[in-house]
Each structure stands twice: as structure tokens, then as C-alpha cells.
XYZ file of C-alpha atoms in Angstrom:
350
model
C 70.067 103.645 40.887
C 68.378 102.607 44.113
C 65.547 104.611 45.683
C 65.343 104.033 49.438
C 61.892 104.779 50.819
C 61.173 106.127 54.285
C 60.174 103.561 56.903
C 56.617 104.914 56.915
C 56.199 105.151 53.146
C 52.740 104.096 51.993
C 52.037 101.611 49.196
C 50.697 104.522 47.134
C 53.958 106.457 47.547
C 55.992 103.394 46.547
C 53.841 102.873 43.468
C 54.180 106.549 42.558
C 57.968 106.151 42.578
C 57.649 103.046 40.390
C 55.469 105.018 37.973
C 58.058 107.798 37.840
C 60.800 105.301 37.037
C 58.671 103.825 34.247
C 58.118 107.327 32.890
C 61.907 107.703 32.719
C 61.990 104.646 30.450
C 63.307 102.142 32.974
C 61.948 99.181 34.904
C 61.369 99.468 38.670
C 61.954 96.562 41.045
C 60.381 97.001 44.483
C 62.237 95.209 47.286
C 60.417 95.224 50.625
C 62.759 94.984 53.599
C 62.414 94.485 57.306
C 62.671 98.227 58.008
C 61.853 99.902 54.714
C 61.290 99.309 51.018
C 63.844 100.047 48.323
C 63.010 100.453 44.642
C 65.713 99.509 42.189
C 65.996 100.765 38.637
C 67.110 98.408 35.882
C 67.394 98.721 32.136
C 70.305 101.179 32.155
C 74.012 100.709 31.600
C 75.018 104.289 32.428
C 74.413 106.784 35.276
C 70.841 107.981 35.688
C 69.695 111.371 36.978
C 67.778 110.604 40.169
C 66.507 114.120 40.776
C 63.000 113.439 39.366
C 62.295 111.008 42.219
C 64.552 112.363 44.967
C 61.942 114.881 46.166
C 58.886 112.650 45.884
C 56.793 111.954 48.999
C 58.060 108.965 50.979
C 61.573 108.960 49.461
C 64.422 108.901 51.992
C 67.392 108.937 49.601
C 68.542 108.039 46.110
C 71.694 105.921 45.875
C 73.750 105.501 42.740
C 74.765 101.881 42.158
C 78.371 102.191 41.040
C 78.927 98.627 39.832
C 78.090 97.598 36.243
C 76.201 94.656 37.727
C 73.132 96.038 39.471
C 70.833 93.441 41.028
C 73.794 91.208 41.889
C 75.643 93.925 43.789
C 75.938 94.361 47.530
C 74.869 97.985 46.977
C 71.533 96.746 45.648
C 70.970 94.342 48.520
C 72.969 94.606 51.731
C 71.925 91.333 53.360
C 73.048 87.938 52.086
C 70.723 86.077 49.763
C 69.949 82.515 50.815
C 69.144 80.244 47.887
C 67.103 77.142 48.673
C 67.302 74.480 45.964
C 65.062 71.950 47.745
C 63.289 71.814 51.109
C 65.972 72.101 53.767
C 68.829 72.468 51.249
C 70.057 76.052 51.135
C 73.198 78.047 50.318
C 74.135 81.408 51.769
C 73.069 81.059 55.387
C 75.011 79.991 58.440
C 75.208 76.380 57.293
C 77.782 75.151 54.781
C 76.247 72.732 52.275
C 78.084 70.120 50.219
C 77.137 68.823 46.766
C 78.956 65.631 45.845
C 78.895 62.820 43.319
C 80.572 61.610 40.143
C 81.508 63.787 37.203
C 79.186 61.761 34.958
C 76.231 59.451 35.375
C 77.564 56.183 33.971
C 75.063 53.529 35.052
C 72.243 52.957 37.499
C 74.456 50.994 39.882
C 77.162 53.662 39.824
C 74.925 56.672 40.506
C 72.824 54.895 43.161
C 75.966 53.729 44.987
C 77.438 57.224 44.739
C 74.270 58.807 46.095
C 74.125 56.554 49.139
C 77.835 57.042 49.854
C 77.809 60.832 49.715
C 74.571 61.051 51.696
C 75.909 58.782 54.411
C 78.974 61.033 54.650
C 76.860 64.193 55.001
C 76.300 65.670 51.530
C 72.923 67.347 51.002
C 72.862 67.252 47.197
C 74.010 64.907 44.446
C 75.928 66.035 41.394
C 76.327 64.031 38.210
C 76.464 65.019 34.563
C 73.850 63.696 32.170
C 75.123 66.054 29.458
C 78.901 66.535 29.406
C 80.657 69.296 27.445
C 84.033 67.750 26.607
C 87.071 69.188 24.883
C 87.301 66.175 22.578
C 84.305 65.116 20.461
C 85.368 61.505 21.051
C 85.166 61.659 24.848
C 82.168 60.372 26.785
C 79.383 62.926 26.329
C 76.982 61.663 28.969
C 73.829 59.517 28.969
C 71.416 62.343 28.208
C 67.815 61.910 29.273
C 68.500 58.438 30.660
C 71.086 59.996 32.957
C 68.491 62.457 34.237
C 66.106 59.607 34.919
C 68.771 57.817 36.936
C 69.499 60.971 38.927
C 65.805 61.236 39.750
C 65.830 57.608 40.884
C 68.827 58.310 43.130
C 66.895 61.214 44.661
C 63.910 58.939 45.283
C 66.134 56.503 47.183
C 68.210 58.991 49.188
C 66.283 62.282 49.409
C 69.277 64.188 48.041
C 68.644 67.270 45.919
C 69.898 66.975 42.334
C 72.317 69.407 40.650
C 73.196 68.751 37.020
C 74.416 70.699 34.018
C 72.550 72.063 31.019
C 74.454 72.918 27.846
C 71.799 74.733 25.812
C 68.259 76.067 26.086
C 66.630 72.826 24.940
C 68.690 70.855 27.431
C 67.889 73.340 30.193
C 64.179 72.724 29.736
C 64.763 68.982 30.018
C 67.076 69.333 33.022
C 64.462 71.494 34.745
C 61.993 68.604 34.583
C 64.271 66.365 36.659
C 66.782 68.448 38.627
C 66.425 70.712 41.660
C 69.152 73.060 40.443
C 70.436 73.764 36.923
C 74.196 74.034 36.624
C 75.743 76.352 34.050
C 79.278 75.112 33.506
C 82.458 77.109 33.002
C 82.324 76.732 29.221
C 78.845 78.268 29.138
C 79.282 81.083 31.664
C 78.963 83.635 28.870
C 76.404 81.740 26.790
C 74.023 84.662 27.096
C 71.052 83.019 25.398
C 71.333 80.116 27.873
C 71.642 82.532 30.806
C 68.503 84.341 29.673
C 66.681 81.032 29.261
C 67.414 79.819 32.798
C 66.605 83.319 34.023
C 63.046 82.782 32.821
C 62.756 79.427 34.595
C 61.529 78.776 38.104
C 64.629 76.787 39.044
C 67.718 77.703 41.072
C 70.888 78.135 39.019
C 74.461 77.173 39.919
C 76.706 79.414 37.812
C 80.364 78.427 37.499
C 83.134 80.901 36.760
C 84.517 80.627 33.247
C 87.997 79.282 32.631
C 89.384 82.743 31.815
C 86.695 84.943 33.357
C 87.250 87.866 35.669
C 85.194 88.300 38.829
C 83.314 91.156 37.157
C 82.483 88.946 34.172
C 81.165 86.239 36.524
C 78.935 88.752 38.304
C 77.715 90.221 35.015
C 76.830 86.705 33.855
C 74.769 86.310 37.028
C 73.146 89.669 36.261
C 71.807 88.189 33.008
C 69.911 85.588 35.036
C 68.576 88.056 37.585
C 67.586 90.517 34.867
C 65.174 87.887 33.517
C 63.519 87.516 36.937
C 65.295 84.521 38.498
C 66.959 85.679 41.722
C 67.995 82.187 42.910
C 71.600 82.096 41.706
C 74.543 80.387 43.397
C 78.005 81.355 42.172
C 80.899 78.903 41.990
C 84.665 79.405 41.949
C 86.263 76.491 40.066
C 89.662 77.814 39.101
C 90.926 79.715 36.074
C 93.320 78.639 33.374
C 96.962 79.436 34.084
C 100.351 78.888 32.507
C 101.584 76.133 34.842
C 100.493 72.577 33.922
C 101.344 71.242 37.390
C 97.677 71.589 38.358
C 94.596 71.609 36.160
C 93.758 75.238 36.971
C 94.750 78.060 39.288
C 92.272 77.747 42.147
C 91.406 81.332 43.068
C 90.547 81.226 46.763
C 90.659 85.020 46.932
C 87.547 85.099 44.747
C 85.451 83.861 47.678
C 85.879 86.815 50.074
C 85.957 89.241 47.134
C 82.606 88.035 45.802
C 81.153 88.260 49.302
C 82.247 91.903 49.408
C 80.832 92.755 45.974
C 77.672 90.642 45.893
C 74.902 89.361 48.124
C 74.713 86.065 46.204
C 76.119 82.901 47.799
C 79.347 81.475 46.431
C 80.568 77.895 46.678
C 83.884 76.341 45.636
C 84.806 73.468 43.335
C 88.279 72.298 44.369
C 87.982 69.163 42.218
C 88.255 71.196 39.020
C 90.311 73.830 40.785
C 93.379 71.621 41.148
C 92.530 68.518 39.125
C 94.556 66.183 41.336
C 92.830 63.928 43.871
C 95.572 64.209 46.476
C 95.225 68.012 46.654
C 91.427 68.283 46.622
C 90.942 67.789 50.411
C 93.383 70.554 51.354
C 91.733 72.999 48.942
C 88.281 71.982 50.191
C 89.359 72.769 53.746
C 90.857 76.077 52.635
C 87.648 76.993 50.812
C 85.565 76.645 53.962
C 88.123 78.663 55.927
C 87.936 81.377 53.249
C 84.172 81.660 53.725
C 82.679 79.526 50.955
C 78.968 78.876 51.426
C 79.391 75.319 50.206
C 81.404 72.914 48.101
C 80.817 70.844 44.996
C 83.072 67.781 44.956
C 83.565 64.863 42.598
C 83.188 61.501 44.358
C 83.015 58.047 42.730
C 82.906 54.478 44.110
C 85.804 53.595 41.803
C 87.507 56.729 40.446
C 90.123 54.772 38.514
C 87.342 53.414 36.301
C 85.422 56.683 35.954
C 84.534 57.664 32.390
C 85.492 61.292 33.036
C 87.688 63.250 35.471
C 88.833 60.204 37.423
C 92.176 61.782 38.366
C 90.502 64.531 40.395
C 87.723 62.407 41.891
C 87.720 61.355 45.542
C 87.152 57.805 46.739
C 84.081 57.512 48.939
C 86.285 56.788 51.966
C 88.327 59.934 51.334
C 85.151 61.969 51.085
C 83.836 60.647 54.388
C 87.077 61.594 56.167
C 87.042 65.012 54.546
C 83.508 65.754 55.733
C 84.612 65.198 59.357
C 87.504 67.609 58.854
C 85.278 70.239 57.244
C 82.948 70.153 60.223
C 85.802 71.152 62.536
C 86.772 74.078 60.304
C 83.193 75.289 59.935
C 82.763 75.300 63.711
C 85.999 77.250 64.149
C 84.684 80.116 61.991
C 81.224 80.170 63.561
C 79.384 78.080 60.976
C 78.024 74.548 60.786
C 77.948 71.880 58.117
C 74.470 71.294 56.707
C 73.069 67.813 57.234
C 71.016 65.762 54.752
C 67.285 65.686 55.330
C 65.416 62.453 55.893
C 64.498 60.313 52.919
C 61.736 61.970 50.917
C 59.823 61.259 47.762
C 61.247 62.484 44.474
C 60.524 66.062 43.493
C 60.824 65.897 39.738
C 59.054 68.663 37.861
């Protein structure tokens, strides 16, 4: 339920509505807007009778939120949410931002070279896994804390924001010390204890769609984070598991406009995991921007053939540079612009 206040509603009237919602056993969330304030009601998973507040002074109307996800829904918030992960690095506005880098942090030389290459080509954030959830227990699992330290060093040298994955609550606390944005990977999209943990943190969250998750399940996973108080969530379409082994996944481009219709949260695309084949990543990256994605996350490595993970879907640095020029043309054609990296700044760990 959403209580829309009149444009001239006083702070006392707004607080009275909040008190009434608390008396009903629910939690009010006041959302001041440019024209008027709305008060949302959370803590319910079924329809609520709004008549106790409908006639209160200052109330314009009571709207029933029809979706099972409340705070994530477009009904709850009509305007797009812009999520800033670092000064000048934002998702959800007019600019299209690109996160790029290797699947895994492998060495200091590798991550520093990757950072400089993707920044020079126009990326605004660096990706790289310090903790890697792998299907096989014998595959490279990441460098752990040392990998986070190297990511922070790459940020110091290039000014790029850092996006990296956390696999559990303990790891999320450690990632939060070093990264600008905590990634929740596809395998953990419905790790509800982890979602609640990052929801209590003061860090932006990049939430990837699960390998067999519906759009509603993705949005409900985001609701877990918002319900804990963290409204800075970026969604990510990265493909779902299909029956055809010709590509790694079925890259669901239709999810991008659909999420924009259902939710105010920004959504980016991950064509690297979406198709799993280097030769097809550029075309799907271009299609993602045309479909309205607010950004991309791409795997880029100085020497993909020697990468310790996901080399087959990883772009060469030269390919990435060419792709960024192509993306700029597409963004302009649909009335948007590619975001540009900020000047070199000091590290922002912590």
C-alpha cells in the first residue's frame, strides 16, 4: 500500500499517517518527492485495508501496490533510481556506464594492466573476482583478501571504481572494506541471509539474475536488500540456463525493457556470461545498449587464452576498445551517452 499525501501536507500530517500505519502493525517508509510526499507500507505480503488512513488530513489517495515486490516496484516509485557507486560513477541516469576487467584477479601485473586497458578504452569501473564460486572444487577459487588488496591498488593507480563478488556474509564484510560495490553472483541470488546482510551495509549492491530465476524472483531478491534499508541496488541480466549447449546461457534481452517497466531500479547486462563465447559478446553488448540497458559488465583480459577462469568468453583489450567506440554510436542513436572515467583519484577503500 502507498499513501500519497497532498502537495500541501504538513510534517505533522505525514507523521500522523506514519503513526497510523504503525498502529496497524506495519512499518511506514516516508518518501519525499518533488511535488508531494508518499508514505509506503512494508511488512505485509497480502492486501491491506487502507480505509483507516484514506480519510486522514493531508491524504490525497491510497494506492494498492499490486506486485509482490513492494519497494522495488515502479508503483512504489515512478521515477528511475540512479545508483552512484563512487563519485561520478552512476547507473540509471542518461549515461550508460561500463564495468570491465578479468573474471578473476590472478596477479598484480595482470589486474593493473587490465585496469589501465579498460580505463583507457572508457570503462568507469573495474571488475575482478577475489572470491570465485566455481562448479568444480578443483578450479581456481580466487586469491581472497590478497585479490581485494590488488583491486584497491588498481583503483589507486587508475581511479576506477571497484566491483567484486561476495559469496557469504563474512566475505561481504571483507569486500565492503575494499570495494565500491558488492556483487551478488547468480549462484547466490537467492542466498537470503547474504541478501539481508548486504541490505544492512552502506554499500551499493550489484545483484545478478540467477541461472534459472524468473524476473519476479530477481525483483523479490532485490526486495530483500531494500527491505533491510539499502536502496542502492543495480540489477543485472546475465542469461539463464537453457537446453541448447551451443551457447553458455540463453541471454534474455527482453528482461531489460521488462524490468524497466516493472521496477525503478537500474538494470545492466552481462553478455560475457550471457553467451559464453568471445566472438558473440560484442554483438550482444551492442544489442543490450539498444534494448535500454543502463550499463554493461564485461570480461576483459590482457591475455584471455591464459586466463585462469572464463577465458573463452573474455575479450582481448583491443576488442574491448573497438567495442566501446561502437557502443558510443548506439547510445547516441537512442538519446543516451556513454559515461566517461573520472580523472585519477586516490583510493577510496573503507
